[in-house]
Coordinates of C-alpha atoms in Angstrom, one line a residue:
Chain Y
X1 CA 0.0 0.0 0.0
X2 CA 1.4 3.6 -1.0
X3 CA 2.1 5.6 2.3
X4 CA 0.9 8.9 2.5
X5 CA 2.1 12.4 4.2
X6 CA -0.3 14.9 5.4
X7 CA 0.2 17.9 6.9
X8 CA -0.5 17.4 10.7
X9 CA -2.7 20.1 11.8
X10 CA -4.4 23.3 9.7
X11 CA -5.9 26.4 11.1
X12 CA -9.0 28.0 9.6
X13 CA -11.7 30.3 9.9
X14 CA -15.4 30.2 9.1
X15 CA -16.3 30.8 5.0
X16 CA -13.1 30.4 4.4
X17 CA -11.6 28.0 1.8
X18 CA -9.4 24.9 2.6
X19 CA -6.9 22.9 1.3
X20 CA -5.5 19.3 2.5
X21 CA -2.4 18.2 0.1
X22 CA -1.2 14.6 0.6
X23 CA 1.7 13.4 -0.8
X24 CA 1.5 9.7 -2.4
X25 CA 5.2 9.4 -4.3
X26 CA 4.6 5.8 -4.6
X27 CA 0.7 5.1 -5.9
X28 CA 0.4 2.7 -7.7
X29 CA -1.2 2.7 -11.2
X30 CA -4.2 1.1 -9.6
X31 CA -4.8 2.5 -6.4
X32 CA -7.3 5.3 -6.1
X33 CA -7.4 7.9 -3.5
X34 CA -9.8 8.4 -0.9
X35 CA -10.3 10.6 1.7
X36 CA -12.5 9.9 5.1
X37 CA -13.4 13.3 7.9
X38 CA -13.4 12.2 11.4
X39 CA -15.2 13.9 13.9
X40 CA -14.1 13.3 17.6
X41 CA -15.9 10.3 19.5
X42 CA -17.4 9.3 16.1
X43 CA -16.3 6.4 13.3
X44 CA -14.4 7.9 10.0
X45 CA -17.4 9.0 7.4
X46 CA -15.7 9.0 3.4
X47 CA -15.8 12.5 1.7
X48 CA -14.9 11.6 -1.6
X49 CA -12.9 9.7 -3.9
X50 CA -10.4 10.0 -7.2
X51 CA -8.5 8.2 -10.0
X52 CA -7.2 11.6 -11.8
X53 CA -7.8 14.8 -12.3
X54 CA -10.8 16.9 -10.7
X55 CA -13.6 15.7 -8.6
X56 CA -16.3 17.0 -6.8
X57 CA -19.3 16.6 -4.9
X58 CA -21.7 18.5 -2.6
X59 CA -19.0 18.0 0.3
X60 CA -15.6 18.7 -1.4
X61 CA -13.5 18.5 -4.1
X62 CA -10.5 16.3 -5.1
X63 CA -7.7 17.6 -7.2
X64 CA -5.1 15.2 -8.7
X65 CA -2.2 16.3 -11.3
X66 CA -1.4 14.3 -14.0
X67 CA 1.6 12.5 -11.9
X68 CA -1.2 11.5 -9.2
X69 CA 1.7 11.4 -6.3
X70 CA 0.0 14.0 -4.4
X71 CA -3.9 15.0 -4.4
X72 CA -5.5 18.4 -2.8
X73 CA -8.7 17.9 -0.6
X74 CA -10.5 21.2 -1.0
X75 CA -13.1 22.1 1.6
X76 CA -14.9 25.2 0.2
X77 CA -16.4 28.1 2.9
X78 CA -16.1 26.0 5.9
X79 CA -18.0 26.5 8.7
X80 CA -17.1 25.2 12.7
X81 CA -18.9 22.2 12.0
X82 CA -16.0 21.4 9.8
X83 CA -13.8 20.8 12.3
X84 CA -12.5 17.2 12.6
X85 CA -9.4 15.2 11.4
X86 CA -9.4 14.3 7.7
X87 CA -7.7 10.9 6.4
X88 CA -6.1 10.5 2.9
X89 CA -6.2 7.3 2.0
X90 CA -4.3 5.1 -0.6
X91 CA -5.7 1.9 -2.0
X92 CA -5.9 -0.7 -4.7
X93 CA -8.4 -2.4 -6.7
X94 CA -11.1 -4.5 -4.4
X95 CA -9.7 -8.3 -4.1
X96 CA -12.0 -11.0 -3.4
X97 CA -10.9 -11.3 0.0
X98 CA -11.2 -7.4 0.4
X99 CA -8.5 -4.6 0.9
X100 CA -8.1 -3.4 4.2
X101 CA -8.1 0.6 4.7
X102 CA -4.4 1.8 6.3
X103 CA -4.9 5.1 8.2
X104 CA -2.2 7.6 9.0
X105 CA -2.1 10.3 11.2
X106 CA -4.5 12.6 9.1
X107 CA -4.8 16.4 9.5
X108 CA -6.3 17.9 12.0
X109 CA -8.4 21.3 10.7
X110 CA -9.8 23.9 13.4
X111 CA -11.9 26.1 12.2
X112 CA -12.0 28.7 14.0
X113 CA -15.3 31.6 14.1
Chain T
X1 CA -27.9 6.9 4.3
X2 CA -27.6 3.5 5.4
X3 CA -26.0 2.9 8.6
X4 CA -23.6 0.7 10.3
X5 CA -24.9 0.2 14.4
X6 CA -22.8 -1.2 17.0
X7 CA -23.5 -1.8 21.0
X8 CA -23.0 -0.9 23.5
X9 CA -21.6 2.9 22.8
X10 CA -19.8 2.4 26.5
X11 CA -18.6 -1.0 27.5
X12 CA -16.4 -0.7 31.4
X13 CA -15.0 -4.3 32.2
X14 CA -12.3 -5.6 34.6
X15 CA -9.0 -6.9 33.6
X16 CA -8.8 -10.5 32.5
X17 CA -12.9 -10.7 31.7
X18 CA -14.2 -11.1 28.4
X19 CA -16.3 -8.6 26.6
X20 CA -18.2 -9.0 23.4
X21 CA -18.7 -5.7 20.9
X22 CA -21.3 -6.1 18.9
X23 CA -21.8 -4.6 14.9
X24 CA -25.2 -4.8 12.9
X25 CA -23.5 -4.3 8.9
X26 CA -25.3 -2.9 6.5
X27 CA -27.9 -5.5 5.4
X28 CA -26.4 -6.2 1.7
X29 CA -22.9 -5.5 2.1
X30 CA -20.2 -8.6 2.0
X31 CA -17.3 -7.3 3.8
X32 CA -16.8 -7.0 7.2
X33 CA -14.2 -5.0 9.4
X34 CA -12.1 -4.1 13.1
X35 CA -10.7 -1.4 13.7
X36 CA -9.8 0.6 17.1
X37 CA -8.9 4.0 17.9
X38 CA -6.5 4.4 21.5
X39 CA -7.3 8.0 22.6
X40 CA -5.0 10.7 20.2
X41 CA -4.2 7.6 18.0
X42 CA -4.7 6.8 14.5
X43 CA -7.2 4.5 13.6
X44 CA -5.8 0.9 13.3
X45 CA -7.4 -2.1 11.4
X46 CA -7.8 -5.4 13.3
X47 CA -9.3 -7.4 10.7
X48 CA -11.1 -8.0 8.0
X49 CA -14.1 -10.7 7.3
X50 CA -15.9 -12.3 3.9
X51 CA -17.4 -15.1 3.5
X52 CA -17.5 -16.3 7.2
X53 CA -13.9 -16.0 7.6
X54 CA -11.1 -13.9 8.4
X55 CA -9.8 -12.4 5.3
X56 CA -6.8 -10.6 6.8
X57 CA -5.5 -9.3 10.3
X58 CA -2.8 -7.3 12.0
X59 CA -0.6 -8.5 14.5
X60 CA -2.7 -6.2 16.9
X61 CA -5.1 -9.4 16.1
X62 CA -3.7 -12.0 18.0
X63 CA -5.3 -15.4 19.7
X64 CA -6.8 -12.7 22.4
X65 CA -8.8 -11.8 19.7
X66 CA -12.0 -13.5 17.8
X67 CA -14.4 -12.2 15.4
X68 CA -17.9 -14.1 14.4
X69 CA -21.1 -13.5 11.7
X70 CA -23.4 -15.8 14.2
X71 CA -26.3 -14.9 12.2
X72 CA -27.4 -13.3 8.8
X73 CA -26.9 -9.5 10.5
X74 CA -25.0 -9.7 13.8
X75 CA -20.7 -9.3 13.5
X76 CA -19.1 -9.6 16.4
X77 CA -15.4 -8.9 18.2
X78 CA -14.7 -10.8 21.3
X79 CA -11.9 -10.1 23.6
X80 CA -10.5 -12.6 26.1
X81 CA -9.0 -11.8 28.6
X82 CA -9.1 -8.1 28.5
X83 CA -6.0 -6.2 28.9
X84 CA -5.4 -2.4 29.8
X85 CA -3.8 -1.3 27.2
X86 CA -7.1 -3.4 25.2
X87 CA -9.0 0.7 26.4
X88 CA -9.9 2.2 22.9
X89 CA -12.4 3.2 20.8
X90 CA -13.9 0.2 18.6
X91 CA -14.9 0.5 15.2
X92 CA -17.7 -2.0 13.0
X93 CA -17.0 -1.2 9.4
X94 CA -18.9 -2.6 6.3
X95 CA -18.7 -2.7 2.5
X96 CA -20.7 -3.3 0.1
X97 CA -20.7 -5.3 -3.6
X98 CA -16.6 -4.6 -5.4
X99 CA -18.4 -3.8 -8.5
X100 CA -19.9 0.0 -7.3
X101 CA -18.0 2.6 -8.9
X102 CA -16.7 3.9 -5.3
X103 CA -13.6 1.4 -4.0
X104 CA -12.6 1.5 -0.8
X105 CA -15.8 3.2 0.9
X106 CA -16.1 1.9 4.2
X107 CA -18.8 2.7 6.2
X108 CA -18.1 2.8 9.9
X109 CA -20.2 2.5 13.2
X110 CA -19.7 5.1 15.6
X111 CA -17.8 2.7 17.8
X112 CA -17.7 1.2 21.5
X113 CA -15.8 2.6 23.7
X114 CA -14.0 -0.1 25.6
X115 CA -12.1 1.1 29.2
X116 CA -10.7 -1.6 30.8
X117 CA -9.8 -0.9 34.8

């Protein structure tokens, strides 16, 4: 499974835009990228996932250059509800047997009023 | 949105007894999942379950630890023996049919909380 760096903790303020960047060097061709939001006391919850490029959905979007070993997590006007640890996650194609998920240390955003 | 339940939300046990954490999947998803959370920790798998059996573990996932699917909708984690250090923050996950567009989604539980005194 490729490892992935985050940035341990951001700071933030209400309606403000942010911006998680996780470096992947070593993805591999098949493994998509995934990002979960943790709040505290409370089980990861997936955001959104990407093969390439630019994707989006009501929550966030995803943006991943053409070399894919590093993808953006963009939170747009965040609010303190916002607040939590976000995961980027690293990961193949489903096997039979099924892939586990590896977390790492994630980011940590306050958002701040 | 579907959800993933698991009881109890506090579980408080004495050193060396047994406890049982208990998962309700969602009702038409195949794989099944550990993981645990020690306070100010990362999230760590345990293990993983298709097809009534273990698919994979961690070494966290030793002979202290047993998972079961007694029934159609119940999946289970039982700890012998608990230890201190066992205190965290459980997590059910499930997953649903590899051929959805989305890989990798789990959906979690939102976890027992194990302390062990």
């Amino acid at each position: 499974l490729a490892k992935t760096t985050q940035p341990i903790s951001m700071d933030s303020y209400e309606g403000q835009e942010v911006n998680i960047t996780c470096s992947h060097n070593n993805i591999a061709t098949n493994d998509y990228i995934t990002w979960y939001q943790q709040f505290p006391s409370q089980g990861p919850r997936f955001i959104i996932q990407g093969y390439k490029t630019k994707v989006t959905n009501e929550v966030a979007s995803l943006f991943i250059p053409a070399d894919r070993k590093s993808s953006t997590l963009s939170l747009p006007r965040v609010s303190l509800s916002d607040t939590a640890v976000y995961y980027c996650l690293v990961g193949g194609l489903i096997k039979a047997a099924g892939n586990k998920l590896t977390f790492g240390g994630g980011t940590r955003v306050l958002v701040k009023p | 949105e579907p959800e993933v339940t698991q009881t109890p939300s506090h579980q408080v046990t004495q050193m060396g007894q047994e406890v049982i954490l208990r998962c309700v999947p969602i009702s038409n998803h195949l794989y099944f999942y550990w993981y645990r959370q020690i306070l100010g920790q990362k999230v760590e798998f345990l293990v993983s379950f298709y097809n009534n059996e273990i698919s994979e573990k961690s070494e966290i996932f030793d002979d202290q630890f047993s998972v079961e699917r007694p029934d159609g909708s119940n999946f289970t984690l039982k700890i012998r023996s608990t230890k201190l250090e066992d205190s965290a923050m459980y997590f059910c996950a499930s997953r649903g049919d590899p051929s959805t567009n989305i890989r990798e989604k789990l959906f979690f539980g939102s976890g027992t909380q194990l302390s062990v005194l």
